[in-house]
mmCIF file of C-alpha atoms in Angstrom:
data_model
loop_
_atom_site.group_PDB
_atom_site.id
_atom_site.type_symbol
_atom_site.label_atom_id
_atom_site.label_comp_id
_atom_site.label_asym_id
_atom_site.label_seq_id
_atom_site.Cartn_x
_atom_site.Cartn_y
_atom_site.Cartn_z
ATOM 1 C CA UNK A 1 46.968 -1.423 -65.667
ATOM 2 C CA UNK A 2 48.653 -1.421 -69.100
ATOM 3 C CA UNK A 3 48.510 -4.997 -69.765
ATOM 4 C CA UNK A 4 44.778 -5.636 -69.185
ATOM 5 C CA UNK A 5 43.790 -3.764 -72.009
ATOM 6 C CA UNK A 6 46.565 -4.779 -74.304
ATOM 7 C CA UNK A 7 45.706 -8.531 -73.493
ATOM 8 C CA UNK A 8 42.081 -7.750 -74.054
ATOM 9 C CA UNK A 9 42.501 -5.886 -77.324
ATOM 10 C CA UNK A 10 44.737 -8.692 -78.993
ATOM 11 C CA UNK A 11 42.124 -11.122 -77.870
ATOM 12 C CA UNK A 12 39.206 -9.301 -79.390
ATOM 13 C CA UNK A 13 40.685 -9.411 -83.257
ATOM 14 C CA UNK A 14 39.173 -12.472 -84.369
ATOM 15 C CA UNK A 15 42.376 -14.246 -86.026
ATOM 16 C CA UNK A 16 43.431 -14.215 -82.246
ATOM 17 C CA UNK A 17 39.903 -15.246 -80.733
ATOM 18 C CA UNK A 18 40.433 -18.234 -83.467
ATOM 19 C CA UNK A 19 43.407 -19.807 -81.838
ATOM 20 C CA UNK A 20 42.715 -19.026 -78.237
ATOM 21 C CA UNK A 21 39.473 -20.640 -78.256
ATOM 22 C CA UNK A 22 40.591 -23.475 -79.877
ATOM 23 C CA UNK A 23 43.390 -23.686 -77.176
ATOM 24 C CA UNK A 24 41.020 -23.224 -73.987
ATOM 25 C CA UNK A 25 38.232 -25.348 -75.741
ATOM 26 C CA UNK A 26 40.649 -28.521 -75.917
ATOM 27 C CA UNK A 27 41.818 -27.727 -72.484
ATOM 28 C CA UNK A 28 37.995 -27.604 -71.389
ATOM 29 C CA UNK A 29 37.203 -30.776 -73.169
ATOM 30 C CA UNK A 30 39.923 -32.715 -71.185
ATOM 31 C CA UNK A 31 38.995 -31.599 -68.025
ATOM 32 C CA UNK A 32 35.555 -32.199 -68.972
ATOM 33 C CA UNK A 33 36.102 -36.247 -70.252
ATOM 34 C CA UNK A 34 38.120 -36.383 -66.795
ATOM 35 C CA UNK A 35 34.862 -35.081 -64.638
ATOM 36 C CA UNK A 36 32.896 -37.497 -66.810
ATOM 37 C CA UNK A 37 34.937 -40.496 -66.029
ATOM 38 C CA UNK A 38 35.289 -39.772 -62.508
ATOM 39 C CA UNK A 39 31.656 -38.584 -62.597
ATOM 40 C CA UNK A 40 30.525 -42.147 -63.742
ATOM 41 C CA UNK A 41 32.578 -43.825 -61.424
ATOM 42 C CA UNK A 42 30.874 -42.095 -58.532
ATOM 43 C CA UNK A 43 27.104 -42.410 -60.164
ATOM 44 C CA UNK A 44 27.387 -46.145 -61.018
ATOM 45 C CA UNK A 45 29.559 -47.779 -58.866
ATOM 46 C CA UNK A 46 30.254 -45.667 -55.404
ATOM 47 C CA UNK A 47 27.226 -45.072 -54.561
ATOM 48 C CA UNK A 48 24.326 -46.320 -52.400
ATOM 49 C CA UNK A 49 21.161 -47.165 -54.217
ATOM 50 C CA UNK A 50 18.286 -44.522 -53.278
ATOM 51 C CA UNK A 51 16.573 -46.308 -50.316
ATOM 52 C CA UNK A 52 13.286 -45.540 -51.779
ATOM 53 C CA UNK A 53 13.789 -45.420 -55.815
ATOM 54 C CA UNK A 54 16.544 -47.742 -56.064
ATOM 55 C CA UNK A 55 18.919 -47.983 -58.594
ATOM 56 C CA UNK A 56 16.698 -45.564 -60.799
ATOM 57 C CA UNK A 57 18.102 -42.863 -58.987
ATOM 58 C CA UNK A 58 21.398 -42.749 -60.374
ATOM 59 C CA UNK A 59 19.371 -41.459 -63.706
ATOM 60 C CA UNK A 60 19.559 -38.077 -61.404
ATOM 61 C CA UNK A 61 23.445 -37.805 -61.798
ATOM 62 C CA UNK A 62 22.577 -36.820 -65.699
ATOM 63 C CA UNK A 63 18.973 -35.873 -65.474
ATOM 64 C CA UNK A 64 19.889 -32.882 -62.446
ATOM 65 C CA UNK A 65 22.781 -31.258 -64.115
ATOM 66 C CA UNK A 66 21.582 -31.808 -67.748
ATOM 67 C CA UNK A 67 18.343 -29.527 -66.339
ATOM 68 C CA UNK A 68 20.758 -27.416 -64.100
ATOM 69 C CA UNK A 69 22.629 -26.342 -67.811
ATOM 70 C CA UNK A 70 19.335 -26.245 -69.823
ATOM 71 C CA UNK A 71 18.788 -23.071 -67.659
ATOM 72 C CA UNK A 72 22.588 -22.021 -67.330
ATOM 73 C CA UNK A 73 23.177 -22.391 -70.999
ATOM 74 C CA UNK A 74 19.964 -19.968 -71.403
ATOM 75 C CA UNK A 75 20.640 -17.360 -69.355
ATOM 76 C CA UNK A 76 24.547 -16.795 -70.820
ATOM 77 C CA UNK A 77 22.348 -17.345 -74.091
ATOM 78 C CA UNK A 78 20.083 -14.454 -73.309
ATOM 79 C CA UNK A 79 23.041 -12.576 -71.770
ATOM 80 C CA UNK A 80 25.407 -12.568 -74.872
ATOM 81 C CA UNK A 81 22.785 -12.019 -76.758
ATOM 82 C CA UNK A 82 21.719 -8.568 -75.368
ATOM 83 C CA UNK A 83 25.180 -7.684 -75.128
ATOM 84 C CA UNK A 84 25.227 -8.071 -78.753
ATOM 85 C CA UNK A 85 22.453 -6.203 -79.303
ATOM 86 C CA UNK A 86 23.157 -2.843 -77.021
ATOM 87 C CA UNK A 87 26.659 -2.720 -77.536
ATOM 88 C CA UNK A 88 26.850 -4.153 -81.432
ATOM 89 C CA UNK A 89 29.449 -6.508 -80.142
ATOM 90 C CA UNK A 90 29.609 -9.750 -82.896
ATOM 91 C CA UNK A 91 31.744 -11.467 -81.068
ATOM 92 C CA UNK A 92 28.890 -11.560 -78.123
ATOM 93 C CA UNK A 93 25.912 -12.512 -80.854
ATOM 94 C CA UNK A 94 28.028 -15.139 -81.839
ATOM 95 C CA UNK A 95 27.943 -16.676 -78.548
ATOM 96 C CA UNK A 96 24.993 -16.398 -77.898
ATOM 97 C CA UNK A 97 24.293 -18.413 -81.570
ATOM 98 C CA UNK A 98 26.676 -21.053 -80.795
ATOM 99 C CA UNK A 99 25.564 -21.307 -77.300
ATOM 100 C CA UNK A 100 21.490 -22.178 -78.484
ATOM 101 C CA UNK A 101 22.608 -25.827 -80.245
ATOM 102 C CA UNK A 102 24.380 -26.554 -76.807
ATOM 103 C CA UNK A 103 21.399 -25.728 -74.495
ATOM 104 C CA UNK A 104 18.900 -27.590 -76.709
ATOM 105 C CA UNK A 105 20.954 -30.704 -76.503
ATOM 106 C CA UNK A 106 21.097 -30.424 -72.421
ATOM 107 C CA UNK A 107 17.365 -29.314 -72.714
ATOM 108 C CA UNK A 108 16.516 -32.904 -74.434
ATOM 109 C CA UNK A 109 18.777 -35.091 -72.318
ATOM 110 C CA UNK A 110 17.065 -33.012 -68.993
ATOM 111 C CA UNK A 111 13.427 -34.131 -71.197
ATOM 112 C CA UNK A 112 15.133 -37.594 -72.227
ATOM 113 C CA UNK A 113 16.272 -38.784 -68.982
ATOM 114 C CA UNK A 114 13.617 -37.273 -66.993
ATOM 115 C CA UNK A 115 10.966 -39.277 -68.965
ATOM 116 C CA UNK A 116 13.184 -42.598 -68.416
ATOM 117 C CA UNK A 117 12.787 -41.882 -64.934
ATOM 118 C CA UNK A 118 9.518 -41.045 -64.472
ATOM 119 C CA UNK A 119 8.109 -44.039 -66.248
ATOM 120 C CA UNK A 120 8.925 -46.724 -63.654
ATOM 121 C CA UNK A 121 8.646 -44.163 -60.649
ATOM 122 C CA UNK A 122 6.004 -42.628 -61.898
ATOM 123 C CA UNK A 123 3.989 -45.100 -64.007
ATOM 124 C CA UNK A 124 4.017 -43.164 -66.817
ATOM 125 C CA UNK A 125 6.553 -41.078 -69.535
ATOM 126 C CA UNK A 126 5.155 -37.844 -69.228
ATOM 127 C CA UNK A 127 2.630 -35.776 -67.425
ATOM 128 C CA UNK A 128 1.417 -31.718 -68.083
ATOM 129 C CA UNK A 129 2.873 -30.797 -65.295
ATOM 130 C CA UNK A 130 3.761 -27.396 -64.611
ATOM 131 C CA UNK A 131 7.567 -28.366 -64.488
ATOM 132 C CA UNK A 132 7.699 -30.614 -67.517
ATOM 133 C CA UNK A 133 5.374 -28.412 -69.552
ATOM 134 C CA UNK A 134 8.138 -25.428 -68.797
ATOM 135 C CA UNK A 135 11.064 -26.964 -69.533
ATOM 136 C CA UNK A 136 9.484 -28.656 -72.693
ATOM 137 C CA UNK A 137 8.891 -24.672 -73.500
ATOM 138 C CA UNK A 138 12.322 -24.277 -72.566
ATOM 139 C CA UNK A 139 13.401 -26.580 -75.394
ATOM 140 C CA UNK A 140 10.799 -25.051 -78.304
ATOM 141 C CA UNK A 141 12.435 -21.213 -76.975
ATOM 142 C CA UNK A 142 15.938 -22.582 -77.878
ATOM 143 C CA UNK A 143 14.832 -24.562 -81.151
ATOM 144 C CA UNK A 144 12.586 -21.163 -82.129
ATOM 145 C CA UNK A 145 15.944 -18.955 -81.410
ATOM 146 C CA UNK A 146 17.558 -21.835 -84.130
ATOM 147 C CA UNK A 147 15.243 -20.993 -86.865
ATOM 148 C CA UNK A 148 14.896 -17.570 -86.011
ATOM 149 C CA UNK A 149 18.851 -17.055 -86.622
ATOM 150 C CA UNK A 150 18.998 -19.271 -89.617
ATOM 151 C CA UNK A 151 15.809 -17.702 -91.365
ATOM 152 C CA UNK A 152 17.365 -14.148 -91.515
ATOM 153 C CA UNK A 153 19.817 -13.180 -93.934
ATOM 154 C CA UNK A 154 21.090 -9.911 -92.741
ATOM 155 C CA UNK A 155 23.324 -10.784 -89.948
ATOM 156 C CA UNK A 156 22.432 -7.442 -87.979
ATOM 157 C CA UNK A 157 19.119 -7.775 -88.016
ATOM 158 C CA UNK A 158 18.827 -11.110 -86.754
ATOM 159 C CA UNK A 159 20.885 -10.571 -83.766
ATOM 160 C CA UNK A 160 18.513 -7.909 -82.997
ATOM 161 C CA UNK A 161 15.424 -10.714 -83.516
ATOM 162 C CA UNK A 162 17.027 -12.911 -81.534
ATOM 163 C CA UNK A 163 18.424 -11.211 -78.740
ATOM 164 C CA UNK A 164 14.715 -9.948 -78.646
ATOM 165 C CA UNK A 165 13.244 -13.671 -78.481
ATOM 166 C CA UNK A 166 16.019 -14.656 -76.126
ATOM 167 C CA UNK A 167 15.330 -11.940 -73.710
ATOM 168 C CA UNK A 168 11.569 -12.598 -73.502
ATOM 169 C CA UNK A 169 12.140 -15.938 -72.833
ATOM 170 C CA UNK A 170 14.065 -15.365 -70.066
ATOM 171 C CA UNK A 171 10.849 -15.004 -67.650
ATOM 172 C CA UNK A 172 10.440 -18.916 -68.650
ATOM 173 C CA UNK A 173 13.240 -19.805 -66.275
ATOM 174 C CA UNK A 174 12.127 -18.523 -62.599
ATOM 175 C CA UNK A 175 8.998 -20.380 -64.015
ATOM 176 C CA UNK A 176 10.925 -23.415 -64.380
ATOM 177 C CA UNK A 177 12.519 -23.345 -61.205
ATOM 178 C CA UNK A 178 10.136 -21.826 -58.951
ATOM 179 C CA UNK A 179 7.256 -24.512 -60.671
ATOM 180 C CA UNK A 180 7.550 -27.306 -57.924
ATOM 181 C CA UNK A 181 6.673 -24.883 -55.422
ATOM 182 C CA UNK A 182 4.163 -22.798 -56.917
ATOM 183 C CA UNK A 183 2.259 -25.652 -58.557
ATOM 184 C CA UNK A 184 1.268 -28.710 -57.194
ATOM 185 C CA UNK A 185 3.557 -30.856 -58.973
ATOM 186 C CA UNK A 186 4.058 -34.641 -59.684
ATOM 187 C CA UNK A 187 7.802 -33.643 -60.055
ATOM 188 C CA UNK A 188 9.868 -33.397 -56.902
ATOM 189 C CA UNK A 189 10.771 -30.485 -54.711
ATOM 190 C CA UNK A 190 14.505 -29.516 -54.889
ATOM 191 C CA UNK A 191 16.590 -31.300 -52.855
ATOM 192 C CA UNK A 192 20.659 -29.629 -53.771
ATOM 193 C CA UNK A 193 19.646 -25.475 -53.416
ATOM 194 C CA UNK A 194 17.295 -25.409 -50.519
ATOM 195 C CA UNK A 195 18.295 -22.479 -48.636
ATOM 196 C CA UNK A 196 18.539 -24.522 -45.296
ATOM 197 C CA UNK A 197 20.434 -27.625 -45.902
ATOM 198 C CA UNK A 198 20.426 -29.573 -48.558
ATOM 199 C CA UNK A 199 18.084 -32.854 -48.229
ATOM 200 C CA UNK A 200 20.335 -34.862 -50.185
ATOM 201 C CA UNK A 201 23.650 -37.443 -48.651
ATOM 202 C CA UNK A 202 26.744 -36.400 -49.348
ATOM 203 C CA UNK A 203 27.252 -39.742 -51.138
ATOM 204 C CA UNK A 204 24.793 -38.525 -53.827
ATOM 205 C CA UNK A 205 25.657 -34.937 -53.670
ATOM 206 C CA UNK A 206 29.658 -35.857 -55.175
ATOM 207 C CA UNK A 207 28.411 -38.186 -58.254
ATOM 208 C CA UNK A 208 25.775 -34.848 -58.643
ATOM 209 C CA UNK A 209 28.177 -32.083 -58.625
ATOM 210 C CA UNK A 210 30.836 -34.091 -60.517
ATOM 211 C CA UNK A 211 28.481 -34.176 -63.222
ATOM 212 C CA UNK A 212 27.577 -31.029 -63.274
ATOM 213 C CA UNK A 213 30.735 -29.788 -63.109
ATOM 214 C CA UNK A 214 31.829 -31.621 -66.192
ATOM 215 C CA UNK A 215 29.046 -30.389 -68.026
ATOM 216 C CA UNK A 216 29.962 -26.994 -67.750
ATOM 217 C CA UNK A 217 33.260 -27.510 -69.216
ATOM 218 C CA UNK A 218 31.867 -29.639 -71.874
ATOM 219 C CA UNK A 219 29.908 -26.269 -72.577
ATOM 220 C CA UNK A 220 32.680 -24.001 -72.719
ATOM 221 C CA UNK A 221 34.768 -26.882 -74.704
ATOM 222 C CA UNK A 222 31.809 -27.368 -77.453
ATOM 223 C CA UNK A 223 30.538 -23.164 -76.976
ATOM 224 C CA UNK A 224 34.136 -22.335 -78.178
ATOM 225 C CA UNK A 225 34.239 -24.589 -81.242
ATOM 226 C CA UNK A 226 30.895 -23.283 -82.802
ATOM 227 C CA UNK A 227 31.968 -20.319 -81.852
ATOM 228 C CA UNK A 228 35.102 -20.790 -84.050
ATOM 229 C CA UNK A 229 32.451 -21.703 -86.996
ATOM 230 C CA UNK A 230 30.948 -18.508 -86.814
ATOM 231 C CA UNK A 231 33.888 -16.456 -86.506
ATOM 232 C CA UNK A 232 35.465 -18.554 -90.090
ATOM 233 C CA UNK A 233 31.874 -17.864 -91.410
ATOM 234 C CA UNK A 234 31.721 -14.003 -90.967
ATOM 235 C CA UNK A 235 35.466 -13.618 -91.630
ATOM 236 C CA UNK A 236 35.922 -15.599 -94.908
ATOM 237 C CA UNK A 237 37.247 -12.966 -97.434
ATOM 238 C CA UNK A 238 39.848 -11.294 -94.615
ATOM 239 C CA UNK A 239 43.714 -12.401 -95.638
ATOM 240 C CA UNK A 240 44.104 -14.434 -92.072
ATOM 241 C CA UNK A 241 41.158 -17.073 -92.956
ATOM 242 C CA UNK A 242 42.396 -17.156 -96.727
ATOM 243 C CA UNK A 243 46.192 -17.983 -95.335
ATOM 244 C CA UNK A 244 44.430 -20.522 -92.594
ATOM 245 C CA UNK A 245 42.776 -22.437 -95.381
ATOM 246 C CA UNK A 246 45.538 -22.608 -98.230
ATOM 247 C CA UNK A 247 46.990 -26.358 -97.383
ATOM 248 C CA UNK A 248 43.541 -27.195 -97.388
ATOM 249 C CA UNK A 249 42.606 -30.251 -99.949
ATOM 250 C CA UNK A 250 39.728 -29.774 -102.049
ATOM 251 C CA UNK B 1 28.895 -58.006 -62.202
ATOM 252 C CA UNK B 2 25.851 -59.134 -63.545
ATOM 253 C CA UNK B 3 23.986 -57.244 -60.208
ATOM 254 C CA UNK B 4 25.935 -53.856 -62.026
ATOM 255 C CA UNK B 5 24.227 -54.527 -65.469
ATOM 256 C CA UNK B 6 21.287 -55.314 -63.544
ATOM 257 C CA UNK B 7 20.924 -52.192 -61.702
ATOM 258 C CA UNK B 8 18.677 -53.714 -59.367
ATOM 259 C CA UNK B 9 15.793 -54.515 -61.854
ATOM 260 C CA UNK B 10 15.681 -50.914 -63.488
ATOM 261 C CA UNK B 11 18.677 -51.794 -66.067
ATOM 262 C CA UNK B 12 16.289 -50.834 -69.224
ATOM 263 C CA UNK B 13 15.971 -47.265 -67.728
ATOM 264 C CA UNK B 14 19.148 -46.410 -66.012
ATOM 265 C CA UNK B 15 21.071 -48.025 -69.349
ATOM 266 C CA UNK B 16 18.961 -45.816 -71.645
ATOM 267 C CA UNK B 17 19.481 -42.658 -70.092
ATOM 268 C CA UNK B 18 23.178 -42.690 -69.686
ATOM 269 C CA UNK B 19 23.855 -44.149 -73.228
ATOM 270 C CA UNK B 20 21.210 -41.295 -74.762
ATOM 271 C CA UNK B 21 23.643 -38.809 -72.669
ATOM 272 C CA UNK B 22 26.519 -40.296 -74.278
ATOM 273 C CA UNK B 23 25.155 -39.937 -77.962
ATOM 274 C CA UNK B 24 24.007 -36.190 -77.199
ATOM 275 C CA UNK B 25 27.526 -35.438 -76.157
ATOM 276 C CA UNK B 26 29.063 -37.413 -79.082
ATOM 277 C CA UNK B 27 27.024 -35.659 -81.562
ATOM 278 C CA UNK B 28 27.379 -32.139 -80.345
ATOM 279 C CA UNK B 29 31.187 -32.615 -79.828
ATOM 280 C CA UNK B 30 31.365 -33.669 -83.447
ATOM 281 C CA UNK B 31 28.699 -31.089 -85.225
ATOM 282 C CA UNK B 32 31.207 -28.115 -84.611
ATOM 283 C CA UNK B 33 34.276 -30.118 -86.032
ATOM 284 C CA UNK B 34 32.429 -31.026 -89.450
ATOM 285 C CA UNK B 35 31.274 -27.686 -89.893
ATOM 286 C CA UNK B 36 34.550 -26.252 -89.175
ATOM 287 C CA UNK B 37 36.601 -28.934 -91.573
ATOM 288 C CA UNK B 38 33.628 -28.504 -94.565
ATOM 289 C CA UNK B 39 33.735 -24.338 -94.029
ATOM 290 C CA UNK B 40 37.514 -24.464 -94.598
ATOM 291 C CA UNK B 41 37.584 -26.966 -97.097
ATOM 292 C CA UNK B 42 34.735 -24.421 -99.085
ATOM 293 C CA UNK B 43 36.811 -21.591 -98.413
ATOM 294 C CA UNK B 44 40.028 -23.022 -99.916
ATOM 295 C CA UNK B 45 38.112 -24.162 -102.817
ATOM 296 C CA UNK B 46 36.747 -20.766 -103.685
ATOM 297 C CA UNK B 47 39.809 -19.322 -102.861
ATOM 298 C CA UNK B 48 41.633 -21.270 -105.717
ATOM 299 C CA UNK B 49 38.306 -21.041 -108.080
ATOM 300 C CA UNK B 50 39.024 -16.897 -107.876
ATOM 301 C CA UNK B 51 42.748 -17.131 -108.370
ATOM 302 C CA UNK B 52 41.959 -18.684 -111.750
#
């Protein structure tokens, strides 16, 4: 009972939060290059070709969990972000800042990848489609949160901004999941979360969830390290950061 | 070998996507890293400027 609290409190000083996410971020970032590798080995070499789209398909094994975080990413984003706006917790805005970079980048390689796809599948690069056109919205919500943060100077009220634009956007994502079903879309039904069974063979669902896997401990790896950035920033005149910094060279 | 590289005549695509993927992840593993090394390197210099 005691120690929970205890372990909590020491955490929540940020000279502490400093080290131990630097510790669990390299530890992430391990596992994560390990999922990768094994990842890859499963998406490009064991593994059949799709018996329909060939060896385009194995674009899905970055393009499906790159879209699967885009979302993820956003709704911690939008999570932290609220909890740093009821609660005036800066530890939680601070997440949710260094979290928006992150879900960007997945946002483009979902955009990126998708659009490499779709151009010898589809015949063309891109369509207004109601699933593209979302998750393109997706990517302007997380670039708009960007400037948003960086454009106000007072560091209160731009959490509050945010955490406002964050939570708004947040009816963007049943949008973006829900818009193969609702619309009639070029893009394809899901084929991994259908409530039934999934649609997909076990030899593609490994390379899939491999992936995805190691992107969410890339995530947490890279979350943590910004993170780390914004803690230095806010805390530069305290004694701890002016002690961290005194070998530095100029 | 050369049927790997080939990835059955969609090479352009499937190459493009997973070395894009790779850059994304390169770049946003590094951003944090030079932020953190120029913030403490700006610190320390102020820090010295003010003991002056």
């Amino acid at each position: 009972m005691s120690i929970i609290p205890n372990w909590l409190h020491r955490l929540s000083s940020p000279r502490n939060f400093y080290r131990f996410a630097g510790t669990v971020s390299d530890w992430c970032g391990w596992i994560a290059l390990v999922l990768i590798a094994i990842g890859l080995y499963y998406g490009l070499v064991n593994s059949p070709p799709d018996y329909q789209q060939g060896d385009s398909a194995r674009i899905m094994y970055i393009h499906v969990p790159a879209a699967w975080m885009s979302m993820f990413v956003y709704m911690v984003m939008a999570g932290a972000a609220a909890v740093g706006m009821i609660w005036r917790i800066k530890a939680a805005s601070a997440f949710a800042n260094a979290s928006a970079p992150v879900g960007a980048m997945f946002t483009a390689m979902a955009l990126a990848t998708g659009m490499l796809w779709g151009k010898p599948m589809w015949g063309t690069y891109w369509v207004w489609d109601a699933r593209l056109t979302s998750e393109l919205i997706l990517l302007f919500l997380y670039l708009g949160y960007m400037a948003l943060q960086s454009a106000i100077e007072d560091r209160d009220t731009a959490a509050r901004a945010t955490a406002i634009l964050a939570l708004v956007g947040v009816v963007n994502i049943p949008i973006i999941h829900y818009s193969v079903e609702w619309w009639n879309t070029l893009h394809q039904g899901a084929t991994v979360s259908k409530m039934d069974k999934p649609s997909i063979h076990i030899s593609m669902l490994i390379p899939l969830l491999i992936m995805a896997l190691a992107f969410k401990f890339y995530y947490f790896s890279n979350v943590l390290r910004r993170a780390r950035c914004e803690v230095l920033e806010r805390e530069k005149d305290k004694s701890w950061v002016q002690e961290l910094v005194r070998g530095e060279q100029p | 070998m050369s049927e790997f590289f080939h990835m059955g005549g969609y090479a352009f695509y499937v190459w493009s996507s997973y070395s894009l993927a790779a850059v994304l992840l390169l770049v946003s593993w590094i951003q944090p890293r030079l932020r953190e090394k120029r913030l403490r390197r700006d610190i320390a210099r102020r820090l010295r400027r003010s003991k002056r």
